[in-house]
mmCIF file of C-alpha atoms in Angstrom:
data_model
loop_
_atom_site.group_PDB
_atom_site.id
_atom_site.type_symbol
_atom_site.label_atom_id
_atom_site.label_comp_id
_atom_site.label_asym_id
_atom_site.label_seq_id
_atom_site.Cartn_x
_atom_site.Cartn_y
_atom_site.Cartn_z
ATOM 1 C CA MET A 86 0.000 0.000 0.000
ATOM 2 C CA THR A 87 1.085 3.570 -0.585
ATOM 3 C CA ALA A 88 0.146 6.311 1.797
ATOM 4 C CA GLU A 89 -2.085 9.326 1.593
ATOM 5 C CA PRO A 90 -2.305 11.942 4.345
ATOM 6 C CA VAL A 91 -4.621 10.951 7.159
ATOM 7 C CA ILE A 92 -6.182 13.613 9.343
ATOM 8 C CA ASP A 93 -6.607 12.441 12.915
ATOM 9 C CA THR A 94 -8.898 14.691 14.904
ATOM 10 C CA GLN A 95 -8.450 12.641 18.074
ATOM 11 C CA GLN A 96 -6.872 14.224 21.077
ATOM 12 C CA GLY A 97 -3.148 13.993 21.679
ATOM 13 C CA PRO A 98 -1.654 12.478 24.804
ATOM 14 C CA THR A 99 -1.742 15.772 26.689
ATOM 15 C CA ALA A 100 -5.224 16.853 25.624
ATOM 16 C CA GLU A 101 -8.081 16.985 28.082
ATOM 17 C CA ALA A 102 -10.582 14.162 28.049
ATOM 18 C CA PRO A 103 -14.218 14.824 27.147
ATOM 19 C CA ALA A 104 -16.300 15.690 30.183
ATOM 20 C CA THR A 105 -18.126 12.364 30.060
ATOM 21 C CA VAL A 106 -14.995 10.219 30.176
ATOM 22 C CA ARG A 107 -14.478 8.393 33.461
ATOM 23 C CA ALA A 108 -11.641 6.038 32.615
ATOM 24 C CA SER A 109 -9.004 5.056 30.080
ATOM 25 C CA LEU A 110 -7.951 1.638 28.832
ATOM 26 C CA SER A 111 -5.122 0.502 26.568
ATOM 27 C CA PRO A 112 -4.818 -2.841 24.773
ATOM 28 C CA SER A 113 -1.860 -3.813 26.964
ATOM 29 C CA ARG A 114 -3.709 -3.232 30.211
ATOM 30 C CA ALA A 115 -6.881 -4.859 28.866
ATOM 31 C CA ALA A 116 -4.809 -7.901 27.888
ATOM 32 C CA ASP A 117 -3.257 -7.918 31.364
ATOM 33 C CA PHE A 118 -6.689 -8.224 32.985
ATOM 34 C CA LYS A 119 -7.769 -10.933 30.558
ATOM 35 C CA THR A 120 -4.562 -12.851 31.253
ATOM 36 C CA CYS A 121 -4.483 -12.382 35.032
ATOM 37 C CA PRO A 122 -6.508 -9.855 37.078
ATOM 38 C CA LEU A 123 -3.767 -9.737 39.717
ATOM 39 C CA LEU A 124 -1.204 -8.807 37.055
ATOM 40 C CA TYR A 125 -3.479 -5.931 36.038
ATOM 41 C CA ARG A 126 -3.586 -4.771 39.656
ATOM 42 C CA PHE A 127 0.197 -4.956 40.076
ATOM 43 C CA ARG A 128 0.787 -2.942 36.911
ATOM 44 C CA SER A 129 -2.114 -0.489 36.791
ATOM 45 C CA ILE A 130 -3.067 0.044 40.442
ATOM 46 C CA ASP A 131 0.022 -0.769 42.516
ATOM 47 C CA ARG A 132 2.248 0.350 39.622
ATOM 48 C CA LEU A 133 5.035 -1.942 40.692
ATOM 49 C CA PRO A 134 8.301 -1.460 38.822
ATOM 50 C CA GLU A 135 9.433 -4.126 36.400
ATOM 51 C CA ARG A 136 12.986 -4.606 35.258
ATOM 52 C CA PRO A 137 12.996 -4.920 31.473
ATOM 53 C CA THR A 138 14.382 -8.115 30.010
ATOM 54 C CA VAL A 139 16.939 -8.364 27.243
ATOM 55 C CA GLU A 140 14.171 -9.669 24.949
ATOM 56 C CA GLN A 141 11.940 -6.681 25.664
ATOM 57 C CA VAL A 142 14.733 -4.175 25.119
ATOM 58 C CA ARG A 143 15.738 -5.928 21.906
ATOM 59 C CA GLY A 144 12.145 -5.454 20.774
ATOM 60 C CA THR A 145 12.321 -1.766 21.681
ATOM 61 C CA LEU A 146 15.514 -1.372 19.668
ATOM 62 C CA VAL A 147 14.147 -3.154 16.596
ATOM 63 C CA HIS A 148 10.972 -1.066 16.700
ATOM 64 C CA ALA A 149 13.081 2.101 16.891
ATOM 65 C CA VAL A 150 15.166 1.068 13.895
ATOM 66 C CA LEU A 151 12.109 0.233 11.794
ATOM 67 C CA GLU A 152 10.528 3.558 12.682
ATOM 68 C CA ARG A 153 13.666 5.468 11.650
ATOM 69 C CA LEU A 154 14.128 3.367 8.512
ATOM 70 C CA PHE A 155 11.152 5.124 6.924
ATOM 71 C CA ASP A 156 12.807 8.512 7.491
ATOM 72 C CA LEU A 157 15.256 7.527 4.741
ATOM 73 C CA PRO A 158 14.494 8.045 1.038
ATOM 74 C CA ALA A 159 12.674 5.027 -0.376
ATOM 75 C CA GLY A 160 15.657 3.795 -2.370
ATOM 76 C CA ALA A 161 17.916 3.888 0.697
ATOM 77 C CA ARG A 162 15.742 1.557 2.796
ATOM 78 C CA THR A 163 17.998 -1.440 2.434
ATOM 79 C CA PRO A 164 19.116 -4.162 4.866
ATOM 80 C CA GLU A 165 22.504 -2.471 5.047
ATOM 81 C CA SER A 166 20.949 0.880 5.979
ATOM 82 C CA ALA A 167 18.809 -0.775 8.633
ATOM 83 C CA GLY A 168 21.884 -2.476 10.061
ATOM 84 C CA ASP A 169 23.677 0.858 10.181
ATOM 85 C CA LEU A 170 20.859 2.260 12.335
ATOM 86 C CA VAL A 171 21.165 -0.358 15.080
ATOM 87 C CA ALA A 172 24.104 1.058 17.023
ATOM 88 C CA PRO A 173 23.001 4.730 16.840
ATOM 89 C CA GLN A 174 19.487 3.828 17.958
ATOM 90 C CA TRP A 175 20.895 1.808 20.855
ATOM 91 C CA ASP A 176 23.015 4.789 21.890
ATOM 92 C CA ARG A 177 19.933 7.006 21.744
ATOM 93 C CA LEU A 178 17.861 4.623 23.853
ATOM 94 C CA VAL A 179 20.586 4.353 26.495
ATOM 95 C CA THR A 180 20.910 8.147 26.595
ATOM 96 C CA GLU A 181 17.152 8.519 27.090
ATOM 97 C CA GLN A 182 16.886 5.567 29.497
ATOM 98 C CA PRO A 183 20.262 5.101 31.235
ATOM 99 C CA GLU A 184 18.905 2.126 33.191
ATOM 100 C CA LEU A 185 19.020 0.080 29.970
ATOM 101 C CA ALA A 186 22.805 0.026 30.204
ATOM 102 C CA THR A 187 22.512 -2.031 33.394
ATOM 103 C CA LEU A 188 21.270 -5.001 31.371
ATOM 104 C CA PHE A 189 24.914 -5.798 30.733
ATOM 105 C CA ALA A 190 27.879 -5.885 33.089
ATOM 106 C CA GLU A 191 29.932 -2.709 32.987
ATOM 107 C CA GLY A 192 32.628 -3.002 30.361
ATOM 108 C CA ASP A 193 31.182 -6.178 28.838
ATOM 109 C CA THR A 194 31.441 -4.985 25.270
ATOM 110 C CA ALA A 195 31.171 -8.539 23.939
ATOM 111 C CA ALA A 196 27.684 -8.898 25.462
ATOM 112 C CA VAL A 197 26.559 -5.560 24.031
ATOM 113 C CA GLU A 198 27.928 -6.417 20.599
ATOM 114 C CA GLY A 199 26.159 -9.777 20.693
ATOM 115 C CA PHE A 200 22.936 -8.036 21.650
ATOM 116 C CA LEU A 201 23.262 -5.617 18.728
ATOM 117 C CA ARG A 202 23.953 -8.495 16.332
ATOM 118 C CA SER A 203 20.829 -10.279 17.542
ATOM 119 C CA ALA A 204 18.775 -7.142 16.821
ATOM 120 C CA ALA A 205 20.290 -6.912 13.336
ATOM 121 C CA ALA A 206 19.356 -10.562 12.736
ATOM 122 C CA LEU A 207 15.706 -9.769 13.465
ATOM 123 C CA LEU A 208 15.854 -6.984 10.889
ATOM 124 C CA GLU A 209 16.852 -9.602 8.318
ATOM 125 C CA GLY A 210 13.536 -11.280 9.104
ATOM 126 C CA TYR A 211 11.743 -8.020 8.397
ATOM 127 C CA PHE A 212 13.291 -7.677 4.945
ATOM 128 C CA ALA A 213 12.330 -11.274 4.196
ATOM 129 C CA VAL A 214 8.634 -10.388 4.434
ATOM 130 C CA GLU A 215 8.470 -6.736 3.311
ATOM 131 C CA ASP A 216 10.221 -4.382 0.922
ATOM 132 C CA PRO A 217 10.158 -0.957 2.626
ATOM 133 C CA ARG A 218 11.249 0.716 -0.608
ATOM 134 C CA ARG A 219 7.700 0.133 -1.891
ATOM 135 C CA LEU A 220 5.953 1.544 1.193
ATOM 136 C CA GLU A 221 5.153 5.038 2.440
ATOM 137 C CA PRO A 222 3.458 4.642 5.826
ATOM 138 C CA ALA A 223 0.832 7.197 6.740
ATOM 139 C CA GLU A 224 1.717 7.021 10.426
ATOM 140 C CA ARG A 225 4.358 5.437 12.631
ATOM 141 C CA GLU A 226 4.282 5.057 16.426
ATOM 142 C CA ALA A 227 1.069 7.089 16.409
ATOM 143 C CA LEU A 228 -1.233 7.557 19.381
ATOM 144 C CA ILE A 229 -4.870 6.954 18.478
ATOM 145 C CA SER A 230 -7.887 7.188 20.781
ATOM 146 C CA ALA A 231 -11.666 7.025 20.824
ATOM 147 C CA VAL A 232 -14.475 7.197 23.375
ATOM 148 C CA VAL A 233 -16.784 4.179 23.573
ATOM 149 C CA ASP A 234 -19.908 3.712 25.644
ATOM 150 C CA ASP A 235 -19.794 7.505 26.252
ATOM 151 C CA GLU A 236 -17.478 7.043 29.244
ATOM 152 C CA LEU A 237 -14.452 4.931 28.350
ATOM 153 C CA LEU A 238 -11.456 6.320 26.472
ATOM 154 C CA ILE A 239 -9.604 3.574 24.603
ATOM 155 C CA ARG A 240 -6.224 4.368 23.150
ATOM 156 C CA GLY A 241 -2.915 2.916 22.091
ATOM 157 C CA TYR A 242 0.143 3.335 19.897
ATOM 158 C CA LEU A 243 0.225 1.881 16.394
ATOM 159 C CA ASP A 244 3.525 0.561 15.110
ATOM 160 C CA ARG A 245 2.490 1.531 11.596
ATOM 161 C CA LEU A 246 -0.561 2.530 9.601
ATOM 162 C CA ASP A 247 -0.619 2.178 5.820
ATOM 163 C CA VAL A 248 -3.258 3.882 3.711
ATOM 164 C CA ALA A 249 -3.988 2.794 0.128
ATOM 165 C CA PRO A 250 -4.933 5.260 -2.622
ATOM 166 C CA ASP A 251 -8.552 4.091 -2.299
ATOM 167 C CA GLY A 252 -8.507 4.910 1.445
ATOM 168 C CA ALA A 253 -8.187 1.320 2.687
ATOM 169 C CA LEU A 254 -6.327 0.989 5.974
ATOM 170 C CA ARG A 255 -3.754 -1.602 6.974
ATOM 171 C CA VAL A 256 -2.597 -1.785 10.587
ATOM 172 C CA VAL A 257 0.876 -3.296 10.952
ATOM 173 C CA ASP A 258 2.383 -4.580 14.200
ATOM 174 C CA TYR A 259 5.973 -5.795 14.511
ATOM 175 C CA LYS A 260 6.590 -8.819 16.717
ATOM 176 C CA THR A 261 10.173 -9.703 17.561
ATOM 177 C CA GLY A 262 9.279 -13.030 19.147
ATOM 178 C CA GLY A 263 8.555 -16.199 17.220
ATOM 179 C CA ALA A 264 5.216 -16.870 15.582
ATOM 180 C CA PRO A 265 2.971 -18.025 18.448
ATOM 181 C CA ARG A 266 0.607 -20.860 18.966
ATOM 182 C CA GLU A 267 -3.070 -20.182 18.403
ATOM 183 C CA ALA A 268 -3.783 -18.984 21.964
ATOM 184 C CA PHE A 269 -0.953 -16.466 21.886
ATOM 185 C CA GLU A 270 -1.862 -15.345 18.378
ATOM 186 C CA ALA A 271 -5.348 -14.545 19.706
ATOM 187 C CA ARG A 272 -3.715 -12.240 22.271
ATOM 188 C CA ALA A 273 -1.826 -10.414 19.517
ATOM 189 C CA LEU A 274 -4.971 -10.091 17.398
ATOM 190 C CA PHE A 275 -6.827 -8.716 20.436
ATOM 191 C CA GLN A 276 -4.374 -5.814 20.398
ATOM 192 C CA LEU A 277 -4.894 -5.191 16.688
ATOM 193 C CA LYS A 278 -8.687 -5.404 16.981
ATOM 194 C CA PHE A 279 -8.420 -2.757 19.687
ATOM 195 C CA TYR A 280 -6.667 -0.465 17.202
ATOM 196 C CA ALA A 281 -9.140 -1.368 14.469
ATOM 197 C CA LEU A 282 -12.041 -0.381 16.733
ATOM 198 C CA VAL A 283 -10.460 3.010 17.436
ATOM 199 C CA LEU A 284 -9.869 3.647 13.730
ATOM 200 C CA TRP A 285 -13.410 2.612 12.837
ATOM 201 C CA ARG A 286 -14.936 4.857 15.490
ATOM 202 C CA THR A 287 -12.780 7.880 14.651
ATOM 203 C CA ARG A 288 -12.404 7.635 10.874
ATOM 204 C CA GLY A 289 -15.453 5.670 9.856
ATOM 205 C CA VAL A 290 -13.356 3.042 8.087
ATOM 206 C CA VAL A 291 -12.950 -0.582 9.092
ATOM 207 C CA PRO A 292 -9.286 -1.506 8.438
ATOM 208 C CA ARG A 293 -9.044 -3.877 5.526
ATOM 209 C CA VAL A 294 -6.069 -5.747 6.975
ATOM 210 C CA LEU A 295 -4.609 -6.263 10.446
ATOM 211 C CA ARG A 296 -1.072 -7.512 9.875
ATOM 212 C CA LEU A 297 1.293 -9.153 12.345
ATOM 213 C CA LEU A 298 4.908 -9.385 11.185
ATOM 214 C CA TYR A 299 6.835 -12.040 13.115
ATOM 215 C CA LEU A 300 10.417 -11.045 12.449
ATOM 216 C CA LYS A 301 12.167 -13.960 14.143
ATOM 217 C CA ASP A 302 10.410 -16.504 11.921
ATOM 218 C CA ALA A 303 9.872 -14.166 8.946
ATOM 219 C CA GLU A 304 6.153 -14.917 8.951
ATOM 220 C CA VAL A 305 3.121 -12.764 8.195
ATOM 221 C CA CYS A 306 -0.308 -13.148 9.769
ATOM 222 C CA ASP A 307 -3.094 -11.158 8.076
ATOM 223 C CA TYR A 308 -6.602 -10.803 9.438
ATOM 224 C CA SER A 309 -9.542 -8.901 7.970
ATOM 225 C CA PRO A 310 -12.209 -7.748 10.444
ATOM 226 C CA ASP A 311 -15.672 -6.475 9.579
ATOM 227 C CA ALA A 312 -17.966 -3.924 11.210
ATOM 228 C CA GLU A 313 -20.151 -6.532 12.892
ATOM 229 C CA GLU A 314 -17.111 -8.163 14.466
ATOM 230 C CA LEU A 315 -15.789 -4.820 15.706
ATOM 231 C CA LEU A 316 -19.187 -4.020 17.207
ATOM 232 C CA ARG A 317 -19.032 -7.278 19.163
ATOM 233 C CA PHE A 318 -15.469 -6.497 20.139
ATOM 234 C CA GLU A 319 -16.527 -3.073 21.403
ATOM 235 C CA ARG A 320 -19.067 -4.750 23.687
ATOM 236 C CA THR A 321 -16.307 -7.065 24.897
ATOM 237 C CA VAL A 322 -14.026 -4.132 25.736
ATOM 238 C CA VAL A 323 -16.806 -2.327 27.625
ATOM 239 C CA ALA A 324 -17.674 -5.505 29.552
ATOM 240 C CA LEU A 325 -14.001 -5.980 30.356
ATOM 241 C CA TRP A 326 -13.766 -2.469 31.780
ATOM 242 C CA GLN A 327 -16.910 -3.033 33.825
ATOM 243 C CA ALA A 328 -15.281 -6.153 35.278
ATOM 244 C CA ILE A 329 -12.183 -4.109 36.116
ATOM 245 C CA GLU A 330 -14.311 -1.499 37.873
ATOM 246 C CA GLN A 331 -16.112 -4.191 39.874
ATOM 247 C CA ALA A 332 -12.827 -5.801 40.895
ATOM 248 C CA THR A 333 -11.491 -2.395 41.920
ATOM 249 C CA ALA A 334 -14.565 -1.624 44.009
ATOM 250 C CA ARG A 335 -14.205 -4.987 45.778
ATOM 251 C CA GLN A 336 -10.405 -4.724 45.902
ATOM 252 C CA ASP A 337 -10.461 -8.264 44.587
ATOM 253 C CA PHE A 338 -7.945 -9.085 41.845
ATOM 254 C CA ARG A 339 -7.273 -12.802 41.819
ATOM 255 C CA PRO A 340 -4.358 -14.556 40.132
ATOM 256 C CA ARG A 341 -4.994 -16.700 37.096
ATOM 257 C CA PRO A 342 -2.037 -19.087 36.791
ATOM 258 C CA SER A 343 -0.899 -20.027 33.300
ATOM 259 C CA ARG A 344 2.266 -20.671 31.347
ATOM 260 C CA LEU A 345 2.716 -16.905 31.147
ATOM 261 C CA CYS A 346 3.583 -16.948 34.860
ATOM 262 C CA ASP A 347 7.088 -18.022 33.830
ATOM 263 C CA TRP A 348 7.673 -14.498 32.527
ATOM 264 C CA CYS A 349 5.993 -12.581 35.350
ATOM 265 C CA SER A 350 8.108 -10.169 37.414
ATOM 266 C CA HIS A 351 5.835 -10.414 40.458
ATOM 267 C CA GLN A 352 5.865 -14.061 41.494
ATOM 268 C CA ALA A 353 7.218 -13.146 44.955
ATOM 269 C CA LEU A 354 3.985 -11.226 45.644
ATOM 270 C CA CYS A 355 1.589 -13.726 44.061
ATOM 271 C CA PRO A 356 -0.469 -16.119 46.210
ATOM 272 C CA SER A 357 -0.090 -18.785 43.533
ATOM 273 C CA PHE A 358 3.621 -18.837 44.376
ATOM 274 C CA GLY A 359 3.260 -18.448 48.135
ATOM 275 C CA GLY A 360 3.489 -14.653 48.130
ATOM 276 C CA THR A 361 1.298 -11.922 49.590
ATOM 277 C CA PRO A 362 0.237 -8.862 47.567
ATOM 278 C CA PRO A 363 0.921 -5.463 49.131
ATOM 279 C CA PRO A 364 -1.947 -3.608 50.851
ATOM 280 C CA PHE A 365 -4.428 -2.250 48.352
ATOM 281 C CA PRO A 366 -3.471 1.374 47.567
ATOM 282 C CA VAL A 367 -5.567 4.148 49.061
ATOM 283 C CA ALA A 368 -7.539 5.733 46.243
ATOM 284 C CA GLY A 369 -6.448 9.214 45.230
ATOM 285 C CA PRO A 370 -8.190 11.779 43.044
ATOM 286 C CA ALA A 371 -9.595 10.091 39.964
ATOM 287 C CA ASP A 372 -7.874 10.852 36.685
ATOM 288 C CA PRO A 373 -9.980 9.650 33.752
ATOM 289 C CA LEU A 374 -6.936 9.564 31.486
ATOM 290 C CA THR A 375 -4.899 7.413 33.845
ATOM 291 C CA ASP A 376 -4.488 3.857 32.711
ATOM 292 C CA ALA A 377 -1.091 3.083 34.124
ATOM 293 C CA ARG A 378 1.392 2.892 31.261
ATOM 294 C CA SER A 379 -1.316 3.366 28.651
ATOM 295 C CA ARG A 380 1.595 3.101 26.322
ATOM 296 C CA PRO A 381 3.490 -0.110 26.975
ATOM 297 C CA ALA A 382 6.690 0.433 28.917
ATOM 298 C CA ALA A 383 8.588 -0.572 25.832
ATOM 299 C CA PRO A 384 7.503 -1.498 22.334
ATOM 300 C CA GLY A 385 7.928 -5.205 21.991
ATOM 301 C CA ALA A 386 7.335 -5.820 25.690
ATOM 302 C CA ASP A 387 4.444 -8.084 24.820
ATOM 303 C CA GLU A 388 6.434 -10.347 22.542
#
């Protein structure tokens, strides 16, 4: 697809919410609650810190490179140019987030170099499934938002939005992990349906394609939603938020053990692992735009 300008009249991240809005929800936090209500509490209510993993930071770096790649003239978007962006983008990320440097032992240049090579290898997977010289994205790392059910603001950041000459939309999401099994693919599509709902409600167009690019395996997963499906999905999102509100009112967020527990940072506080959650936070003044980390802590953190 080639791109045409897209006018987004939705509010930016610092804009005031409509007077009717009582809460905000992102696809990451919604997925947290679906996966494990206690994980949602730890992240969105307790706001417990999480040390990023090497895999998550690698995802952040690859996303940054792919975003910058499209700043180059079309003919210059080659594998070699992408590889040349890896080290400068890593330097930029470390400058902006010095804590990332602590992922590696001080002076361990071999570990850093190996990390950068692993990021470059994922970029090879990208070029195996797309030719960026033929693309002109309409938007990259763009915040989009919409109000549903008159009270809930849903929003998130798109990796990329392509717009065809006929106005058709394609939402593209980069995944630096391997292509998942069906259950995990459903989680990834949940995120893209979230974006599709926002685009439909704000622009009146149902995206023609929701595309997942799995860079590690060089695989593409395309899905085409329709308006009826997005209407059902909207009801699901509203019902999910209502469940979150009920759990908050009862201060009752229970763990839901699964294989994903292996990657959880909060096992020491989880009853399923013999831990005890901290006291439930005392409620402060309500902020309808506050959905803790409405943008994921790092692109690729959900890989």
